[in-house]
Amino acid sequence: MSATTVIEQSPPTERPEKNYLNADHTLRSWIWTVDHKRIAVLYLISVTFMFFLGSIAAAVVRFELTSPWGQMLTSETYNKMFTAHGVIMVFFFIIPAIPAVLGNFLLPIMLGARDLAFPRINLLSWYLYVAGAALVLASLALGGIDAGWTFYTPLSSLYSNTQITLALVGIFLAGFSSILTGVNFIATTHKMRAPGLTWFKMPLFVWAHYATAIIMILGTPVVAMTLVLVIFERAFKFGIFSPELGGDPVLFQHLFWFYSHPAVYIMILPGMGVISELISCFSRRRVFGYEFVAFSSIAIAVIGFVVWGHHMFLSSQSVLQGILFSLLTFLVAIPSAIKIFNWTMTMYKGSVWFSTPMIYALGFMGLFVIGGLTGLHLGSLATDVHLTGTYFIVAHFHFVMVGGAIMAFLGGLHFWWPKMFGKMYSEFWGRLSAMVIFLGFNFTFFPQFMVGYLGMPRRYHFYYFAPEWQIYHILSSAGATILGIGFLMPAFYLTASLIKGPKASSNPWGAKGLEWEQTTSPPPTENFHHKPIVMDDPYDYDAIADNDDFRAHWGKEPVKYGGDN
Amino acid sequence: MAAHATTHPTNPDESEVYFQYEDIDQQQETYIVGMWTFIVQEIMFFGPLFLIYTLFRWKFQGGFYTYSQKLDYVLGGVNTMVLLFSSFTMALAVHYAQKKQTKEQLRCLGITLACGFGFLIIKAFEYADKFTHSLFPNNSFIWPPHGYEYLGGNPEHARLFFSLYFATTGLHGLHVVVGMICIASLMILTVRKAPTITDYVPTEIVGLYWHFVDLVWIFLYPLYYLIPK
Ligand SMILES: [Cu+2]
């Protein structure tokens, strides 16, 4: 029944003892910590703060769009608002959210290691992130940036006289934070696995983070150099991306999307890793087609590097290039679909338990499918000509990023919260928040598909030429309000759980995996009281026995679907 | 942070093993994997510069020859020799580190460090020359330079060439400085007999980085200084 066997000591006992949280209480012990778990908590606080700031910018954008005439903001202020929203959310929230919080916390524990390979470099990553965030916030405070999160030249390099240089330096630093995290994850996964933990016994969460780390070290340096060249172009008059100076602005787009398309997978792959864990645990079944799910992560990482041209169908690419990029884009749909089908098969005949993390996971699957399939509309040449640059694209990437990555982040956070902080949150409020977010999300972004299809351009703050679109925008803004409430709920009940939540057992979900079965909640500083040795396959769930566990813990039976299994 | 290094009881060498590793072998292997991963990252970092160079050289064949005439291939060549020699002494340093001949190892590291200095000094002379001829691509960039009106070429393309030249050599120079800081730190730790430098692996990973920095220059020199007519 157990996924692992232990040499010296059997399951950890629930005694009040030293863990990584109460090991030392000084502020100094937090800001100079090299413990991956504490660094994960530092990241959790920082990305939550940035998410809050990015949400404010989004709220201003949504409020402005309730009127067709663009009455509240000037065009310039509006440009600065959506740029602030994009830059903060992309570079300082979604990219680090899952890898730097959940990945940092869990990767070493899932591998049975005491820490990441390079703990001090891990701390350096966090400091680079903070420095980058500080510079970007300074650029916003000193007048803002207006070139959009994509920073297309020559607007960003020659014409804009906002604080772009400062913001670019900040993003560059955040990029190196991400690269160092990637180096750490790769070295850890290769060299720090516990005895017996072969590659095909690793949890799929680790596979997904390994694939993410590959993208981080191959893609991020390219955009870092590109941004350096834009900085040089602004600071001196280097002429690489500005036609007036002899350069080529489309070249910037190629280099930017060479990173920023794979960056989409930096955002979604770790989320897919989380979902694999959640679906398996709450269906009480082994992940269907483990090897396929594992390799599909690697396939997504690899194919993701050769599809960037689909962002540039309308910018001076040859038709042949367009056709090839379109074809390759369609190929990425295959590994993504493999994951969705395998998760569905995992639930089939499993005992599905609708706990908070599972509701988030199911929300992820629904929204990711819509986000992914609408991506195919944008990946085919003919339809993209009509849809590109409209709210259809805005809706598409929010379905993938918010409906996908953030749902997965919240699902994972709720799943591992008891492990991270040793406290249980209110299951009622948890389930409610998952459903409110799901509802609010669809209210916000589904109307954007429709208004985008009708022709509403992105990045416009008025649409007086088609006031009949106002109803879609009002629906969307109303939905955004619900979504905002949904996002605020976890902030309250999760914080409340820290203060007065019941103490979590070492394995409140009856889940499989080293982090649940071999260590306490929260884990001690050295992660394990003994060195784990892995004997069995991952996800070795035994549905019937675990149902008894559930009854003992929760006093009720999980909902059972399908046959006997 | 030395407090985190503990002597592992099972380790016969009494080498220091950081707390996250099981033994010295795991620690060394992890260091090497980490450094190679970082070098992959560095290759991708320089990648766009070489890509942009390729595209524009293809586009402006004749022009690039003309502009490269203003680069001093003799000084560049001397610098190539300096870096190649420094790579040789770096490799020797790793060799001596493996044989635990610390005195020779330190001497070789010292020579490598001196070569790094020499490279930067020569590079500074080259840069100074470009600045005096207004060939740095800022607002006062002039093409053709004063006194060379017969050179031909297009001012915008010349700006592009020198932008790429300064971006590539400048970032390479920065990497030389970082490499020198690493070598100097390694020497200090070795002299102090720091407990974390008891084997050759730290020297090896600094060496890997230094060889990478040299390799960038080996590509860079012919691409910018030796363009055929
Ligand atoms: Cu894309």
Tab-separated table of N, CA and C in Angstrom, chain A residues 32 34 114-120 172 176 179-180 183 186-187 190-192 217-218 221-222 224-226 228-229 232 236-241 243-248 251 255 258 531, chain B residues 1 4 8 18-22 26 29-31 33-35 37-38 40-42 44-46 48-49 51-52 55-56 59-60 136-139 156-157 159-160 162-164 166-167 171:
chain	number	residue	atom	x	y	z
A	32	TRP	N	17.757	35.814	5.450
A	32	TRP	CA	19.018	35.182	5.035
A	32	TRP	C	18.890	33.669	4.963
A	34	VAL	N	18.516	29.868	3.754
A	34	VAL	CA	18.825	29.123	2.543
A	34	VAL	C	17.916	27.895	2.446
A	114	ARG	N	17.416	16.897	0.943
A	114	ARG	CA	17.315	17.814	2.081
A	114	ARG	C	17.104	19.254	1.638
A	115	ASP	N	17.519	19.568	0.424
A	115	ASP	CA	17.331	20.928	-0.080
A	115	ASP	C	17.566	20.881	-1.582
A	116	LEU	N	17.408	22.030	-2.248
A	116	LEU	CA	17.797	22.105	-3.653
A	116	LEU	C	19.315	21.961	-3.752
A	117	ALA	N	19.801	21.778	-4.977
A	117	ALA	CA	21.226	21.560	-5.163
A	117	ALA	C	22.033	22.772	-4.687
A	118	PHE	N	21.545	23.976	-4.969
A	118	PHE	CA	22.313	25.179	-4.646
A	118	PHE	C	21.448	26.147	-3.832
A	119	PRO	N	21.376	25.937	-2.516
A	119	PRO	CA	20.448	26.740	-1.695
A	119	PRO	C	20.759	28.236	-1.732
A	120	ARG	N	22.042	28.611	-1.764
A	120	ARG	CA	22.342	30.040	-1.732
A	120	ARG	C	21.974	30.701	-3.056
A	172	PHE	N	14.800	42.219	-16.729
A	172	PHE	CA	16.050	41.479	-16.938
A	172	PHE	C	16.444	40.753	-15.651
A	176	PHE	N	16.797	36.673	-14.789
A	176	PHE	CA	17.894	35.888	-14.235
A	176	PHE	C	17.482	35.142	-12.981
A	179	ILE	N	16.123	32.065	-14.482
A	179	ILE	CA	17.175	31.193	-15.020
A	179	ILE	C	17.854	30.425	-13.888
A	180	LEU	N	18.172	31.121	-12.799
A	180	LEU	CA	18.872	30.453	-11.694
A	180	LEU	C	17.980	29.392	-11.061
A	183	VAL	N	18.322	26.411	-13.350
A	183	VAL	CA	19.591	25.695	-13.154
A	183	VAL	C	19.487	24.827	-11.903
A	186	ILE	N	17.221	21.742	-12.482
A	186	ILE	CA	17.813	20.714	-13.339
A	186	ILE	C	18.879	19.942	-12.570
A	187	ALA	N	19.778	20.672	-11.889
A	187	ALA	CA	20.831	19.980	-11.141
A	187	ALA	C	20.223	19.109	-10.044
A	190	HIS	N	18.576	15.951	-11.545
A	190	HIS	CA	19.537	14.981	-12.052
A	190	HIS	C	20.300	14.279	-10.943
A	191	LYS	N	20.659	15.009	-9.904
A	191	LYS	CA	21.668	14.474	-8.994
A	191	LYS	C	21.205	14.245	-7.563
A	192	MET	N	20.022	14.703	-7.184
A	192	MET	CA	19.666	14.667	-5.764
A	192	MET	C	18.537	13.691	-5.469
A	217	ILE	N	16.071	27.774	-18.939
A	217	ILE	CA	17.477	28.016	-19.270
A	217	ILE	C	17.691	28.190	-20.765
A	218	LEU	N	16.778	27.699	-21.608
A	218	LEU	CA	16.979	27.876	-23.052
A	218	LEU	C	16.298	29.139	-23.571
A	221	PRO	N	17.355	33.388	-21.394
A	221	PRO	CA	18.527	34.195	-21.761
A	221	PRO	C	18.342	34.927	-23.089
A	222	VAL	N	17.570	34.351	-23.997
A	222	VAL	CA	17.379	34.996	-25.298
A	222	VAL	C	16.620	36.301	-25.128
A	224	ALA	N	16.454	37.955	-22.405
A	224	ALA	CA	17.297	38.837	-21.588
A	224	ALA	C	18.225	39.642	-22.488
A	225	MET	N	18.897	38.957	-23.416
A	225	MET	CA	19.794	39.657	-24.334
A	225	MET	C	19.013	40.644	-25.205
A	226	THR	N	17.846	40.235	-25.671
A	226	THR	CA	17.038	41.115	-26.508
A	226	THR	C	16.694	42.397	-25.759
A	228	VAL	N	18.380	43.641	-23.282
A	228	VAL	CA	19.616	44.419	-23.132
A	228	VAL	C	19.843	45.283	-24.369
A	229	LEU	N	19.605	44.712	-25.542
A	229	LEU	CA	19.822	45.479	-26.772
A	229	LEU	C	18.835	46.639	-26.878
A	232	PHE	N	20.200	49.293	-24.629
A	232	PHE	CA	21.299	49.996	-25.310
A	232	PHE	C	20.749	50.964	-26.346
A	236	PHE	N	21.903	54.645	-25.557
A	236	PHE	CA	22.833	55.269	-26.497
A	236	PHE	C	22.040	55.534	-27.758
A	237	LYS	N	22.447	55.006	-28.843
A	237	LYS	CA	21.593	54.997	-30.028
A	237	LYS	C	21.982	53.779	-30.862
A	238	PHE	N	22.110	52.646	-30.180
A	238	PHE	CA	22.394	51.418	-30.915
A	238	PHE	C	21.258	51.203	-31.896
A	239	GLY	N	21.568	50.678	-33.080
A	239	GLY	CA	20.532	50.665	-34.112
A	239	GLY	C	20.015	49.304	-34.507
A	240	ILE	N	19.911	48.367	-33.558
A	240	ILE	CA	19.635	46.996	-33.997
A	240	ILE	C	18.161	46.764	-34.316
A	241	PHE	N	17.260	47.409	-33.584
A	241	PHE	CA	15.842	47.140	-33.806
A	241	PHE	C	15.078	48.320	-34.382
A	243	PRO	N	14.375	50.878	-37.474
A	243	PRO	CA	14.662	51.096	-38.892
A	243	PRO	C	15.357	52.429	-39.154
A	244	GLU	N	15.040	53.452	-38.364
A	244	GLU	CA	15.675	54.750	-38.565
A	244	GLU	C	17.171	54.672	-38.346
A	245	LEU	N	17.599	53.682	-37.558
A	245	LEU	CA	19.021	53.555	-37.247
A	245	LEU	C	19.641	52.378	-37.989
A	246	GLY	N	18.931	51.847	-38.974
A	246	GLY	CA	19.505	50.774	-39.771
A	246	GLY	C	19.077	49.384	-39.353
A	247	GLY	N	18.284	49.271	-38.283
A	247	GLY	CA	17.946	47.954	-37.756
A	247	GLY	C	16.612	47.430	-38.264
A	248	ASP	N	16.125	46.375	-37.609
A	248	ASP	CA	14.943	45.668	-38.090
A	248	ASP	C	13.994	45.409	-36.925
A	251	LEU	N	12.776	41.798	-36.289
A	251	LEU	CA	13.750	40.940	-35.624
A	251	LEU	C	13.488	40.906	-34.120
A	255	LEU	N	12.785	37.552	-31.798
A	255	LEU	CA	13.541	37.193	-30.592
A	255	LEU	C	12.645	37.212	-29.363
A	258	PHE	N	10.456	34.168	-29.456
A	258	PHE	CA	11.224	32.941	-29.264
A	258	PHE	C	11.251	32.582	-27.777
A	531	LYS	N	16.446	9.189	5.980
A	531	LYS	CA	16.622	9.270	4.529
A	531	LYS	C	15.633	8.332	3.850
B	1	MET	N	28.091	31.580	5.758
B	1	MET	CA	27.272	30.401	5.501
B	1	MET	C	28.066	29.122	5.709
B	4	HIS	N	26.840	25.872	7.339
B	4	HIS	CA	26.048	24.813	6.738
B	4	HIS	C	26.896	23.662	6.227
B	8	HIS	N	31.067	15.146	6.923
B	8	HIS	CA	30.253	13.948	6.904
B	8	HIS	C	31.052	12.804	7.500
B	18	TYR	N	28.480	19.915	1.881
B	18	TYR	CA	27.366	20.761	2.300
B	18	TYR	C	26.192	19.896	2.732
B	19	PHE	N	25.360	20.472	3.620
B	19	PHE	CA	24.365	19.644	4.303
B	19	PHE	C	23.367	18.984	3.360
B	20	GLN	N	23.166	19.583	2.157
B	20	GLN	CA	22.129	19.001	1.301
B	20	GLN	C	22.610	17.766	0.543
B	21	TYR	N	23.929	17.507	0.564
B	21	TYR	CA	24.446	16.366	-0.188
B	21	TYR	C	24.711	15.176	0.728
B	22	GLU	N	24.671	13.993	0.107
B	22	GLU	CA	24.935	12.772	0.860
B	22	GLU	C	26.421	12.587	1.084
B	26	GLN	N	28.509	13.068	-4.672
B	26	GLN	CA	27.271	13.705	-5.115
B	26	GLN	C	27.466	15.206	-5.240
B	29	GLU	N	29.537	15.965	-8.439
B	29	GLU	CA	28.775	15.743	-9.672
B	29	GLU	C	27.723	16.823	-9.850
B	30	THR	N	27.095	17.223	-8.738
B	30	THR	CA	26.061	18.251	-8.830
B	30	THR	C	26.660	19.583	-9.266
B	31	TYR	N	27.845	19.909	-8.720
B	31	TYR	CA	28.515	21.144	-9.139
B	31	TYR	C	28.732	21.155	-10.648
B	33	VAL	N	27.229	19.364	-13.036
B	33	VAL	CA	25.966	19.474	-13.774
B	33	VAL	C	25.465	20.915	-13.737
B	34	GLY	N	25.544	21.536	-12.557
B	34	GLY	CA	25.084	22.918	-12.422
B	34	GLY	C	25.850	23.855	-13.327
B	35	MET	N	27.176	23.686	-13.388
B	35	MET	CA	27.986	24.596	-14.212
B	35	MET	C	27.684	24.397	-15.684
B	37	THR	N	24.908	23.336	-16.975
B	37	THR	CA	23.586	23.914	-17.222
B	37	THR	C	23.695	25.426	-17.361
B	38	PHE	N	24.532	26.020	-16.485
B	38	PHE	CA	24.698	27.466	-16.556
B	38	PHE	C	25.359	27.874	-17.868
B	40	VAL	N	25.078	26.304	-20.737
B	40	VAL	CA	24.025	26.240	-21.761
B	40	VAL	C	23.246	27.547	-21.770
B	41	GLN	N	22.935	28.020	-20.581
B	41	GLN	CA	22.234	29.295	-20.449
B	41	GLN	C	23.040	30.425	-21.061
B	42	GLU	N	24.358	30.428	-20.818
B	42	GLU	CA	25.218	31.491	-21.358
B	42	GLU	C	25.255	31.440	-22.893
B	44	MET	N	22.877	30.425	-24.819
B	44	MET	CA	21.626	31.010	-25.300
B	44	MET	C	21.613	32.523	-25.102
B	45	PHE	N	22.338	33.004	-24.090
B	45	PHE	CA	22.396	34.442	-23.834
B	45	PHE	C	23.144	35.147	-24.966
B	46	PHE	N	24.275	34.581	-25.413
B	46	PHE	CA	25.017	35.185	-26.511
B	46	PHE	C	24.369	34.871	-27.856
B	48	PRO	N	21.443	35.411	-29.433
B	48	PRO	CA	20.833	36.452	-30.262
B	48	PRO	C	21.868	37.339	-30.942
B	49	LEU	N	22.982	37.633	-30.266
B	49	LEU	CA	23.990	38.505	-30.872
B	49	LEU	C	24.559	37.861	-32.125
B	51	LEU	N	23.114	35.511	-33.875
B	51	LEU	CA	22.029	35.407	-34.858
B	51	LEU	C	21.856	36.726	-35.602
B	52	ILE	N	21.819	37.821	-34.858
B	52	ILE	CA	21.625	39.129	-35.487
B	52	ILE	C	22.803	39.427	-36.404
B	55	LEU	N	22.386	37.502	-39.670
B	55	LEU	CA	21.354	38.059	-40.555
B	55	LEU	C	21.855	39.317	-41.261
B	56	PHE	N	22.453	40.222	-40.504
B	56	PHE	CA	22.839	41.496	-41.114
B	56	PHE	C	24.084	41.362	-41.971
B	59	LYS	N	22.902	40.248	-45.179
B	59	LYS	CA	22.203	41.316	-45.893
B	59	LYS	C	23.177	42.359	-46.446
B	60	PHE	N	24.178	42.722	-45.682
B	60	PHE	CA	25.082	43.815	-46.063
B	60	PHE	C	26.502	43.287	-46.231
B	136	PHE	N	31.548	55.082	-31.604
B	136	PHE	CA	30.615	54.477	-30.665
B	136	PHE	C	29.211	54.898	-31.072
B	137	PRO	N	28.280	53.937	-31.212
B	137	PRO	CA	26.970	54.262	-31.779
B	137	PRO	C	26.067	55.052	-30.835
B	138	ASN	N	26.443	56.290	-30.528
B	138	ASN	CA	25.521	57.158	-29.802
B	138	ASN	C	25.185	58.352	-30.697
B	139	ASN	N	24.740	59.437	-30.115
B	139	ASN	CA	24.306	60.558	-30.949
B	139	ASN	C	25.428	61.171	-31.771
B	156	GLU	N	23.968	54.277	-41.671
B	156	GLU	CA	23.065	53.488	-40.827
B	156	GLU	C	23.589	52.071	-40.631
B	157	HIS	N	24.090	51.491	-41.742
B	157	HIS	CA	24.604	50.130	-41.621
B	157	HIS	C	25.874	50.111	-40.780
B	159	ARG	N	26.442	52.123	-38.301
B	159	ARG	CA	25.965	52.187	-36.904
B	159	ARG	C	25.541	50.807	-36.415
B	160	LEU	N	24.866	50.073	-37.308
B	160	LEU	CA	24.443	48.723	-36.956
B	160	LEU	C	25.648	47.845	-36.636
B	162	PHE	N	28.693	48.719	-35.711
B	162	PHE	CA	29.377	49.069	-34.473
B	162	PHE	C	28.489	48.825	-33.252
B	163	SER	N	27.167	48.901	-33.420
B	163	SER	CA	26.283	48.520	-32.318
B	163	SER	C	26.525	47.068	-31.940
B	164	LEU	N	26.551	46.209	-32.974
B	164	LEU	CA	26.761	44.790	-32.702
B	164	LEU	C	28.143	44.557	-32.116
B	166	PHE	N	30.027	46.631	-30.347
B	166	PHE	CA	30.134	47.055	-28.945
B	166	PHE	C	29.280	46.189	-28.032
B	167	ALA	N	28.095	45.796	-28.486
B	167	ALA	CA	27.257	44.941	-27.641
B	167	ALA	C	27.961	43.618	-27.375
B	171	LEU	N	29.681	42.855	-23.759
B	171	LEU	CA	29.157	41.815	-22.872
B	171	LEU	C	30.181	40.709	-22.675
